[in-house]
Amino acid sequence: MTKDEYRCEINRLSAYVTMKELLRDMGINASNYYAFMAGEDRRLGAGACDRIIEALKRRPISPN
């Protein structure tokens, strides 16, 4: 995946997720994540992006 594809997938999966809590639980620096999502490709590696996507896929969806 390209960095832009990672961003699109993370945006799609994280629509109703509080990312700060998820990132804290995963040990990923929130400022690096938000800088990456703003377009700074070097702030997060592909491995961290894959971990975030997998964690978002595993999160339960609230019925509310």
Coordinates of N, CA, C and O in Angstrom, one line a residue:
M1 N 0.8 -1.2 0.0 CA 0.0 0.0 0.0 C 0.9 1.2 0.0 O 1.9 1.3 0.6
T2 N 0.4 2.3 -0.6 CA 1.1 3.6 -0.6 C 0.6 4.3 0.7 O -0.4 3.9 1.3
K3 N 1.3 5.3 1.1 CA 1.0 6.1 2.3 C -0.4 6.7 2.1 O -1.2 6.7 3.1
D4 N -0.8 7.2 1.0 CA -2.1 7.7 0.7 C -3.2 6.6 0.9 O -4.3 6.9 1.4
E5 N -2.9 5.4 0.4 CA -3.9 4.3 0.6 C -4.1 4.0 2.1 O -5.2 3.7 2.5
Y6 N -2.9 4.0 2.8 CA -3.0 3.8 4.3 C -3.9 4.9 4.9 O -4.8 4.6 5.7
R7 N -3.7 6.1 4.5 CA -4.5 7.2 5.1 C -6.0 7.0 4.8 O -6.9 7.2 5.7
C8 N -6.3 6.7 3.6 CA -7.7 6.5 3.2 C -8.4 5.3 4.0 O -9.5 5.5 4.5
E9 N -7.6 4.2 4.1 CA -8.2 3.1 4.8 C -8.3 3.4 6.3 O -9.4 3.1 6.9
I10 N -7.4 4.1 6.9 CA -7.5 4.5 8.3 C -8.7 5.4 8.5 O -9.4 5.3 9.4
N11 N -8.8 6.4 7.6 CA -9.9 7.3 7.7 C -11.3 6.6 7.6 O -12.2 6.9 8.4
R12 N -11.4 5.6 6.7 CA -12.6 4.9 6.5 C -12.9 4.1 7.8 O -14.1 4.1 8.2
L13 N -12.0 3.4 8.4 CA -12.2 2.6 9.5 C -12.3 3.3 10.9 O -12.9 2.8 11.8
S14 N -11.8 4.5 10.9 CA -11.8 5.2 12.2 C -12.8 6.3 12.3 O -12.8 7.2 13.2
A15 N -13.9 6.2 11.5 CA -14.9 7.3 11.5 C -15.5 7.6 12.9 O -15.7 8.7 13.2
Y16 N -15.7 6.6 13.7 CA -16.4 6.8 15.0 C -15.5 6.3 16.2 O -16.0 5.8 17.2
V17 N -14.2 6.3 16.0 CA -13.3 5.8 17.0 C -12.5 7.0 17.6 O -12.0 7.9 16.9
T18 N -12.3 7.0 18.9 CA -11.5 8.0 19.6 C -10.0 7.5 19.4 O -9.6 6.5 20.1
M19 N -9.3 8.1 18.5 CA -8.0 7.6 18.1 C -7.0 7.8 19.2 O -6.1 6.9 19.3
K20 N -7.0 8.8 20.0 CA -6.0 9.0 21.0 C -6.0 7.9 22.0 O -4.9 7.4 22.3
E21 N -7.1 7.3 22.4 CA -7.1 6.2 23.3 C -6.6 4.9 22.6 O -5.8 4.2 23.2
L22 N -7.0 4.7 21.4 CA -6.4 3.5 20.7 C -4.9 3.6 20.5 O -4.2 2.7 20.7
L23 N -4.4 4.8 20.1 CA -3.0 5.0 19.9 C -2.2 4.8 21.2 O -1.2 4.2 21.2
R24 N -2.8 5.3 22.3 CA -2.2 5.2 23.6 C -2.1 3.7 24.0 O -1.0 3.2 24.4
D25 N -3.2 3.0 23.8 CA -3.2 1.5 24.1 C -2.2 0.8 23.2 O -1.6 -0.2 23.7
M26 N -1.9 1.2 22.0 CA -1.0 0.5 21.1 C 0.4 1.0 21.3 O 1.3 0.4 20.7
G27 N 0.6 2.1 22.0 CA 2.0 2.6 22.2 C 2.5 3.4 21.0 O 3.7 3.5 20.8
I28 N 1.6 4.0 20.3 CA 1.9 4.8 19.1 C 1.8 6.2 19.5 O 0.8 6.6 20.0
N29 N 2.8 7.0 19.2 CA 2.8 8.5 19.5 C 1.7 9.2 18.7 O 1.7 9.1 17.5
A30 N 0.8 9.8 19.4 CA -0.4 10.5 18.8 C 0.0 11.6 17.9 O -0.6 11.8 16.8
S31 N 1.0 12.4 18.3 CA 1.5 13.5 17.4 C 2.1 13.0 16.1 O 1.8 13.6 15.1
N32 N 2.8 11.9 16.1 CA 3.3 11.3 14.9 C 2.1 10.8 14.0 O 2.1 11.0 12.8
Y33 N 1.1 10.2 14.6 CA -0.1 9.7 13.9 C -0.8 10.9 13.2 O -1.1 10.9 12.0
Y34 N -1.1 12.0 14.0 CA -1.8 13.1 13.4 C -1.0 13.8 12.3 O -1.5 14.3 11.3
A35 N 0.3 13.9 12.5 CA 1.2 14.5 11.5 C 1.2 13.6 10.2 O 1.1 14.1 9.1
F36 N 1.2 12.3 10.4 CA 1.1 11.4 9.2 C -0.2 11.6 8.5 O -0.2 11.7 7.3
M37 N -1.3 11.6 9.2 CA -2.6 11.8 8.6 C -2.7 13.1 7.9 O -3.5 13.3 7.0
A38 N -1.9 14.1 8.3 CA -1.9 15.4 7.7 C -1.1 15.5 6.4 O -1.0 16.5 5.7
G39 N -0.3 14.4 6.2 CA 0.5 14.3 5.0 C 2.0 14.1 5.1 O 2.7 14.0 4.1
E40 N 2.5 14.1 6.3 CA 3.9 13.9 6.6 C 4.2 12.4 6.5 O 4.1 11.7 7.5
D41 N 4.6 11.9 5.4 CA 4.8 10.4 5.2 C 5.8 9.8 6.1 O 5.7 8.6 6.4
R42 N 6.8 10.5 6.5 CA 7.9 9.9 7.3 C 7.5 9.7 8.8 O 8.3 9.2 9.6
R43 N 6.4 10.2 9.3 CA 6.0 10.2 10.7 C 5.6 8.8 11.2 O 5.7 8.5 12.3
L44 N 5.0 8.0 10.3 CA 4.6 6.6 10.6 C 5.1 5.6 9.5 O 4.9 5.9 8.4
G45 N 5.5 4.5 10.0 CA 6.0 3.5 9.0 C 4.8 2.6 8.6 O 3.7 2.6 9.2
A46 N 5.0 1.8 7.6 CA 4.0 0.8 7.1 C 3.6 -0.1 8.2 O 2.4 -0.5 8.3
G47 N 4.5 -0.6 9.0 CA 4.2 -1.5 10.1 C 3.2 -0.9 11.1 O 2.3 -1.6 11.5
A48 N 3.4 0.3 11.5 CA 2.5 1.0 12.4 C 1.2 1.2 11.8 O 0.1 1.0 12.4
C49 N 1.1 1.5 10.5 CA -0.1 1.7 9.8 C -0.9 0.4 9.7 O -2.1 0.4 10.0
D50 N -0.2 -0.7 9.4 CA -0.8 -2.0 9.4 C -1.4 -2.4 10.8 O -2.5 -2.9 10.9
R51 N -0.7 -2.1 11.8 CA -1.1 -2.4 13.2 C -2.4 -1.6 13.5 O -3.3 -2.1 14.1
I52 N -2.4 -0.3 13.1 CA -3.6 0.5 13.4 C -4.8 0.0 12.6 O -5.9 -0.1 13.2
I53 N -4.6 -0.3 11.4 CA -5.7 -0.9 10.6 C -6.3 -2.2 11.1 O -7.5 -2.3 11.3
E54 N -5.4 -3.1 11.5 CA -5.8 -4.3 12.1 C -6.6 -4.1 13.4 O -7.6 -4.7 13.7
A55 N -6.1 -3.2 14.3 CA -6.8 -2.9 15.5 C -8.1 -2.3 15.3 O -9.1 -2.6 15.9
L56 N -8.3 -1.4 14.3 CA -9.5 -0.8 13.9 C -10.5 -1.9 13.4 O -11.7 -1.8 13.7
K57 N -10.0 -2.8 12.7 CA -10.9 -3.9 12.1 C -11.4 -4.8 13.3 O -12.5 -5.3 13.2
R58 N -10.6 -4.9 14.3 CA -11.0 -5.8 15.4 C -11.9 -5.1 16.4 O -12.6 -5.8 17.3
R59 N -12.0 -3.8 16.4 CA -12.9 -3.1 17.4 C -14.3 -3.3 17.2 O -14.8 -3.3 16.0
P60 N -15.1 -3.6 18.2 CA -16.5 -3.8 18.1 C -17.2 -2.5 17.6 O -16.8 -1.4 18.0
I61 N -18.3 -2.7 16.9 CA -19.0 -1.5 16.4 C -20.2 -1.4 17.4 O -21.0 -2.3 17.7
S62 N -20.3 -0.2 17.9 CA -21.4 0.1 18.9 C -22.7 0.2 18.1 O -22.8 0.8 17.1
P63 N -23.8 -0.3 18.7 CA -25.1 -0.2 18.1 C -25.7 1.2 18.2 O -26.7 1.4 17.5
N64 N -25.2 2.1 19.0 CA -25.7 3.4 19.2 C -25.2 4.4 18.1 O -24.2 4.6 17.8

